PDB file of C-alpha atoms in Angstrom:
ATOM      1  CA  MET A 474      86.791  85.938  94.614  1.00 71.00           C
ATOM      2  CA  ASP A 475      88.112  88.194  97.475  1.00 86.00           C
ATOM      3  CA  ILE A 476      91.505  88.574  98.607  1.00 86.00           C
ATOM      4  CA  VAL A 477      92.768  86.518 101.825  1.00 88.00           C
ATOM      5  CA  ARG A 478      94.882  87.901 104.391  1.00 84.00           C
ATOM      6  CA  ASN A 479      96.527  84.913 106.181  1.00 86.00           C
ATOM      7  CA  ASP A 480      97.975  84.970 109.758  1.00 82.00           C
ATOM      8  CA  ASP A 481     101.880  84.874 108.886  1.00 83.00           C
ATOM      9  CA  GLY A 482     100.981  88.037 106.879  1.00 80.00           C
ATOM     10  CA  THR A 483     100.823  86.552 102.996  1.00 86.00           C
ATOM     11  CA  LEU A 484      97.941  87.419 100.976  1.00 86.00           C
ATOM     12  CA  THR A 485      96.119  84.567  98.920  1.00 90.00           C
ATOM     13  CA  VAL A 486      94.873  86.833  95.757  1.00 88.00           C
ATOM     14  CA  PRO A 487      92.681  85.373  92.955  1.00 88.00           C
ATOM     15  CA  VAL A 488      94.588  84.991  89.774  1.00 86.00           C
ATOM     16  CA  GLU A 489      92.564  84.689  86.175  1.00 79.00           C
ATOM     17  CA  PRO A 490      94.065  81.650  84.443  1.00 73.00           C
ATOM     18  CA  ALA A 491      95.430  82.251  80.895  1.00 69.00           C
ATOM     19  CA  ARG A 492      93.261  82.062  78.164  1.00 69.00           C
ATOM     20  CA  THR A 493      94.379  78.939  75.560  1.00 66.00           C
ATOM     21  CA  HIS A 494      93.465  78.179  72.376  1.00 64.00           C
ATOM     22  CA  ASP A 495      92.863  74.164  71.953  1.00 60.00           C
ATOM     23  CA  ASP A 496      93.785  72.935  68.279  1.00 55.00           C
ATOM     24  CA  GLU A 497      91.819  69.903  68.968  1.00 54.00           C
ATOM     25  CA  GLU A 498      88.454  71.581  69.649  1.00 53.00           C
ATOM     26  CA  SER A 499      86.138  72.480  67.017  1.00 50.00           C
ATOM     27  CA  GLU A 500      85.479  76.112  66.414  1.00 53.00           C
ATOM     28  CA  THR A 501      81.556  75.680  67.184  1.00 52.00           C
ATOM     29  CA  GLU A 502      82.437  73.560  70.573  1.00 53.00           C
ATOM     30  CA  GLU A 503      83.154  75.996  73.550  1.00 58.00           C
ATOM     31  CA  ALA A 504      85.343  75.378  76.457  1.00 57.00           C
ATOM     32  CA  ALA A 505      83.943  75.641  79.537  1.00 56.00           C
ATOM     33  CA  PRO A 506      85.711  78.526  81.401  1.00 58.00           C
ATOM     34  CA  ALA A 507      88.373  77.537  83.856  1.00 62.00           C
ATOM     35  CA  ALA A 508      87.642  78.622  87.560  1.00 64.00           C
ATOM     36  CA  PRO A 509      90.151  81.127  88.687  1.00 66.00           C
ATOM     37  CA  THR A 510      93.469  80.338  90.658  1.00 88.00           C
ATOM     38  CA  THR A 511      95.402  81.498  93.396  1.00 88.00           C
ATOM     39  CA  ARG A 512      98.365  83.183  94.125  1.00 88.00           C
ATOM     40  CA  THR A 513     100.123  83.400  97.420  1.00 90.00           C
ATOM     41  CA  LEU A 514     101.793  86.894  97.836  1.00 86.00           C
ATOM     42  CA  HIS A 515     104.693  87.859 100.187  1.00 86.00           C
ATOM     43  CA  PRO A 516     105.470  90.994 101.867  1.00 80.00           C
ATOM     44  CA  GLY A 517     108.251  92.680  99.432  1.00 75.00           C
ATOM     45  CA  GLU A 518     106.814  90.834  96.902  1.00 79.00           C
ATOM     46  CA  GLY A 519     105.673  92.947  93.412  1.00 79.00           C
ATOM     47  CA  GLY A 520     102.000  93.394  93.652  1.00 82.00           C
ATOM     48  CA  PHE A 521     102.088  92.856  97.353  1.00 82.00           C
ATOM     49  CA  ASP A 522     101.310  96.612  98.293  1.00 78.00           C
ATOM     50  CA  GLU A 523      98.482  96.957  96.061  1.00 82.00           C
ATOM     51  CA  ALA A 524      97.147  93.784  97.040  1.00 84.00           C
ATOM     52  CA  LEU A 525      97.427  94.333 100.983  1.00 81.00           C
ATOM     53  CA  ALA A 526      95.607  98.040 100.241  1.00 79.00           C
ATOM     54  CA  GLU A 527      92.885  96.008  97.783  1.00 83.00           C
ATOM     55  CA  TRP A 528      92.391  93.575 100.757  1.00 83.00           C
ATOM     56  CA  ASP A 529      91.477  96.588 103.060  1.00 79.00           C
ATOM     57  CA  ALA A 530      89.443  98.220 101.002  1.00 80.00           C
ATOM     58  CA  GLN A 531      87.631  94.953 101.024  1.00 84.00           C
ATOM     59  CA  GLN A 532      87.188  94.870 104.935  1.00 81.00           C
ATOM     60  CA  ASN A 533      85.050  97.842 104.657  1.00 76.00           C
ATOM     61  CA  PRO A 534      83.679  98.455 101.268  1.00 79.00           C
ATOM     62  CA  ASP A 535      81.550 101.796 101.791  1.00 81.00           C
ATOM     63  CA  ARG A 536      84.812 103.513 103.363  1.00 72.00           C
ATOM     64  CA  GLU A 537      85.218 106.936 102.378  1.00 71.00           C
ATOM     65  CA  PRO A 538      88.649 107.564 100.238  1.00 67.00           C
ATOM     66  CA  VAL A 539      91.355 107.602 102.749  1.00 63.00           C
ATOM     67  CA  VAL A 540      92.690 111.146 104.177  1.00 62.00           C
ATOM     68  CA  SER A 541      95.667 111.236 106.016  1.00 65.00           C
ATOM     69  CA  THR A 542      96.167 113.783 108.811  1.00 72.00           C
ATOM     70  CA  ALA A 543      99.514 114.861 110.550  1.00 74.00           C
ATOM     71  CA  SER A 544      98.336 113.776 114.143  1.00 78.00           C
ATOM     72  CA  GLY A 545      96.991 110.183 112.452  1.00 82.00           C
ATOM     73  CA  ARG A 546     100.390 109.682 110.668  1.00 85.00           C
ATOM     74  CA  ASP A 547     102.514 110.918 113.697  1.00 89.00           C
ATOM     75  CA  GLU A 548     100.838 108.398 115.657  1.00 89.00           C
ATOM     76  CA  ALA A 549     100.864 105.727 112.446  1.00 89.00           C
ATOM     77  CA  MET A 550     104.745 106.071 112.441  1.00 90.00           C
ATOM     78  CA  SER A 551     104.652 105.615 116.709  1.00 90.00           C
ATOM     79  CA  VAL A 552     102.829 102.206 116.244  1.00 90.00           C
ATOM     80  CA  VAL A 553     104.507 101.072 113.245  1.00 90.00           C
ATOM     81  CA  HIS A 554     108.005 102.034 115.364  1.00 91.00           C
ATOM     82  CA  ALA A 555     106.483 100.143 118.375  1.00 89.00           C
ATOM     83  CA  VAL A 556     104.992  96.690 116.424  1.00 88.00           C
ATOM     84  CA  ALA A 557     108.784  96.811 114.681  1.00 88.00           C
ATOM     85  CA  ASN A 558     110.787  96.772 117.702  1.00 86.00           C
ATOM     86  CA  ASP A 559     108.490  94.841 119.671  1.00 82.00           C
ATOM     87  CA  PRO A 560     110.170  91.228 120.358  1.00 75.00           C
ATOM     88  CA  ASP A 561     106.786  89.942 121.339  1.00 78.00           C
ATOM     89  CA  GLY A 562     105.010  91.010 118.410  1.00 71.00           C
ATOM     90  CA  ASP A 563     102.265  92.418 120.511  1.00 81.00           C
ATOM     91  CA  VAL A 564     100.337  94.424 118.081  1.00 86.00           C
ATOM     92  CA  SER A 565      97.227  94.596 120.244  1.00 88.00           C
ATOM     93  CA  ALA A 566      99.103  96.301 122.912  1.00 86.00           C
ATOM     94  CA  ALA A 567     100.501  98.784 120.552  1.00 87.00           C
ATOM     95  CA  VAL A 568      97.357  99.408 118.839  1.00 87.00           C
ATOM     96  CA  ALA A 569      95.405 100.030 122.249  1.00 87.00           C
ATOM     97  CA  GLY A 570      97.554 102.862 123.090  1.00 86.00           C
ATOM     98  CA  LEU A 571      96.500 104.808 120.252  1.00 87.00           C
ATOM     99  CA  ASN A 572      94.832 108.155 120.903  1.00 86.00           C
ATOM    100  CA  ASP A 573      92.714 108.307 117.333  1.00 88.00           C
ATOM    101  CA  PRO A 574      93.051 104.654 115.846  1.00 88.00           C
ATOM    102  CA  GLU A 575      91.002 106.013 113.408  1.00 88.00           C
ATOM    103  CA  ALA A 576      93.124 108.595 111.861  1.00 88.00           C
ATOM    104  CA  SER A 577      96.124 106.342 112.119  1.00 89.00           C
ATOM    105  CA  GLY A 578      94.347 103.650 110.297  1.00 89.00           C
ATOM    106  CA  GLU A 579      93.838 106.235 107.357  1.00 88.00           C
ATOM    107  CA  ALA A 580      97.553 107.411 107.520  1.00 89.00           C
ATOM    108  CA  LEU A 581      98.395 103.641 107.306  1.00 91.00           C
ATOM    109  CA  ARG A 582      95.939 102.881 104.280  1.00 88.00           C
ATOM    110  CA  HIS A 583      97.241 106.234 102.643  1.00 86.00           C
ATOM    111  CA  VAL A 584     100.498 104.740 102.697  1.00 88.00           C
ATOM    112  CA  LEU A 585      99.527 101.360 100.942  1.00 85.00           C
ATOM    113  CA  VAL A 586      97.703 103.649  98.355  1.00 81.00           C
ATOM    114  CA  GLY A 587     100.735 105.245  97.473  1.00 81.00           C
ATOM    115  CA  GLY A 588     102.310 101.788  96.776  1.00 82.00           C
ATOM    116  CA  ALA A 589     106.145 100.526  97.258  1.00 83.00           C
ATOM    117  CA  PRO A 590     107.702 103.929  97.063  1.00 86.00           C
ATOM    118  CA  SER A 591     105.197 105.468  99.454  1.00 88.00           C
ATOM    119  CA  VAL A 592     105.756 102.407 102.018  1.00 90.00           C
ATOM    120  CA  GLU A 593     109.889 103.304 101.433  1.00 91.00           C
ATOM    121  CA  ALA A 594     109.373 106.853 102.259  1.00 91.00           C
ATOM    122  CA  PHE A 595     107.505 106.179 105.093  1.00 92.00           C
ATOM    123  CA  ALA A 596     109.628 104.005 106.506  1.00 92.00           C
ATOM    124  CA  ALA A 597     112.700 106.331 106.251  1.00 93.00           C
ATOM    125  CA  GLU A 598     110.534 108.621 107.907  1.00 92.00           C
ATOM    126  CA  VAL A 599     109.544 106.704 110.741  1.00 91.00           C
ATOM    127  CA  ALA A 600     113.096 106.070 111.208  1.00 92.00           C
ATOM    128  CA  GLU A 601     114.100 109.583 111.028  1.00 91.00           C
ATOM    129  CA  ALA A 602     111.140 110.521 113.233  1.00 89.00           C
ATOM    130  CA  GLU A 603     111.674 107.581 116.241  1.00 89.00           C
ATOM    131  CA  GLY A 604     115.339 106.505 115.636  1.00 86.00           C
ATOM    132  CA  GLY A 605     116.971 103.302 114.239  1.00 86.00           C
ATOM    133  CA  GLU A 606     117.364 102.334 110.858  1.00 89.00           C
ATOM    134  CA  PRO A 607     114.449 102.178 108.082  1.00 90.00           C
ATOM    135  CA  LEU A 608     112.819  99.188 107.832  1.00 90.00           C
ATOM    136  CA  PRO A 609     112.655  97.603 104.749  1.00 90.00           C
ATOM    137  CA  ALA A 610     109.929  97.932 102.628  1.00 87.00           C
ATOM    138  CA  HIS A 611     108.307  94.085 102.789  1.00 87.00           C
ATOM    139  CA  GLU A 612     108.925  94.705 106.534  1.00 89.00           C
ATOM    140  CA  ALA A 613     106.832  97.892 106.645  1.00 90.00           C
ATOM    141  CA  THR A 614     104.461  96.449 104.862  1.00 89.00           C
ATOM    142  CA  LYS A 615     103.941  93.436 107.107  1.00 88.00           C
ATOM    143  CA  VAL A 616     103.798  95.439 110.168  1.00 89.00           C
ATOM    144  CA  ILE A 617     101.262  98.040 108.142  1.00 90.00           C
ATOM    145  CA  GLY A 618      98.874  95.042 107.371  1.00 89.00           C
ATOM    146  CA  GLU A 619      98.976  93.442 111.143  1.00 90.00           C
ATOM    147  CA  ILE A 620      98.149  96.869 112.300  1.00 90.00           C
ATOM    148  CA  LEU A 621      95.252  97.345 109.877  1.00 90.00           C
ATOM    149  CA  ALA A 622      94.014  93.883 110.481  1.00 88.00           C
ATOM    150  CA  GLU A 623      94.005  94.531 114.629  1.00 89.00           C
ATOM    151  CA  LEU A 624      91.909  97.902 114.007  1.00 86.00           C
ATOM    152  CA  ASP A 625      89.580  96.437 111.674  1.00 78.00           C
TER     153      ASP A 625
END
């Protein structure tokens, strides 16, 4: 089962059910395996950054490992700042203004692969470069997810 990115920015991830032992079941009789269940993760919740990186990898499984370039990172910071401060939340307009969408996407994927500490550091870097207060990590992760969804 794949990870599903929902319209509200949450992720639905598969969760294997816990194995249980039923004492009433005979040792020779095997229980049918239970179907995997799902869990919805919200930005900022434990495991969300990792699940978002995995979701992104699912979108293009043949993609080479992510590499962040200086120009891609600069544009990524700019577009994250633009999307985070746009009251209309128009991600497509912000993404359309990118000179090198591929490099920006790679830079954002590189941030996600680093997990929560990487997202927090990136949010601080965005605030320093673009002005304003750093986004909380869960908000930065949500914005990054919206941008990557638009890029794909």
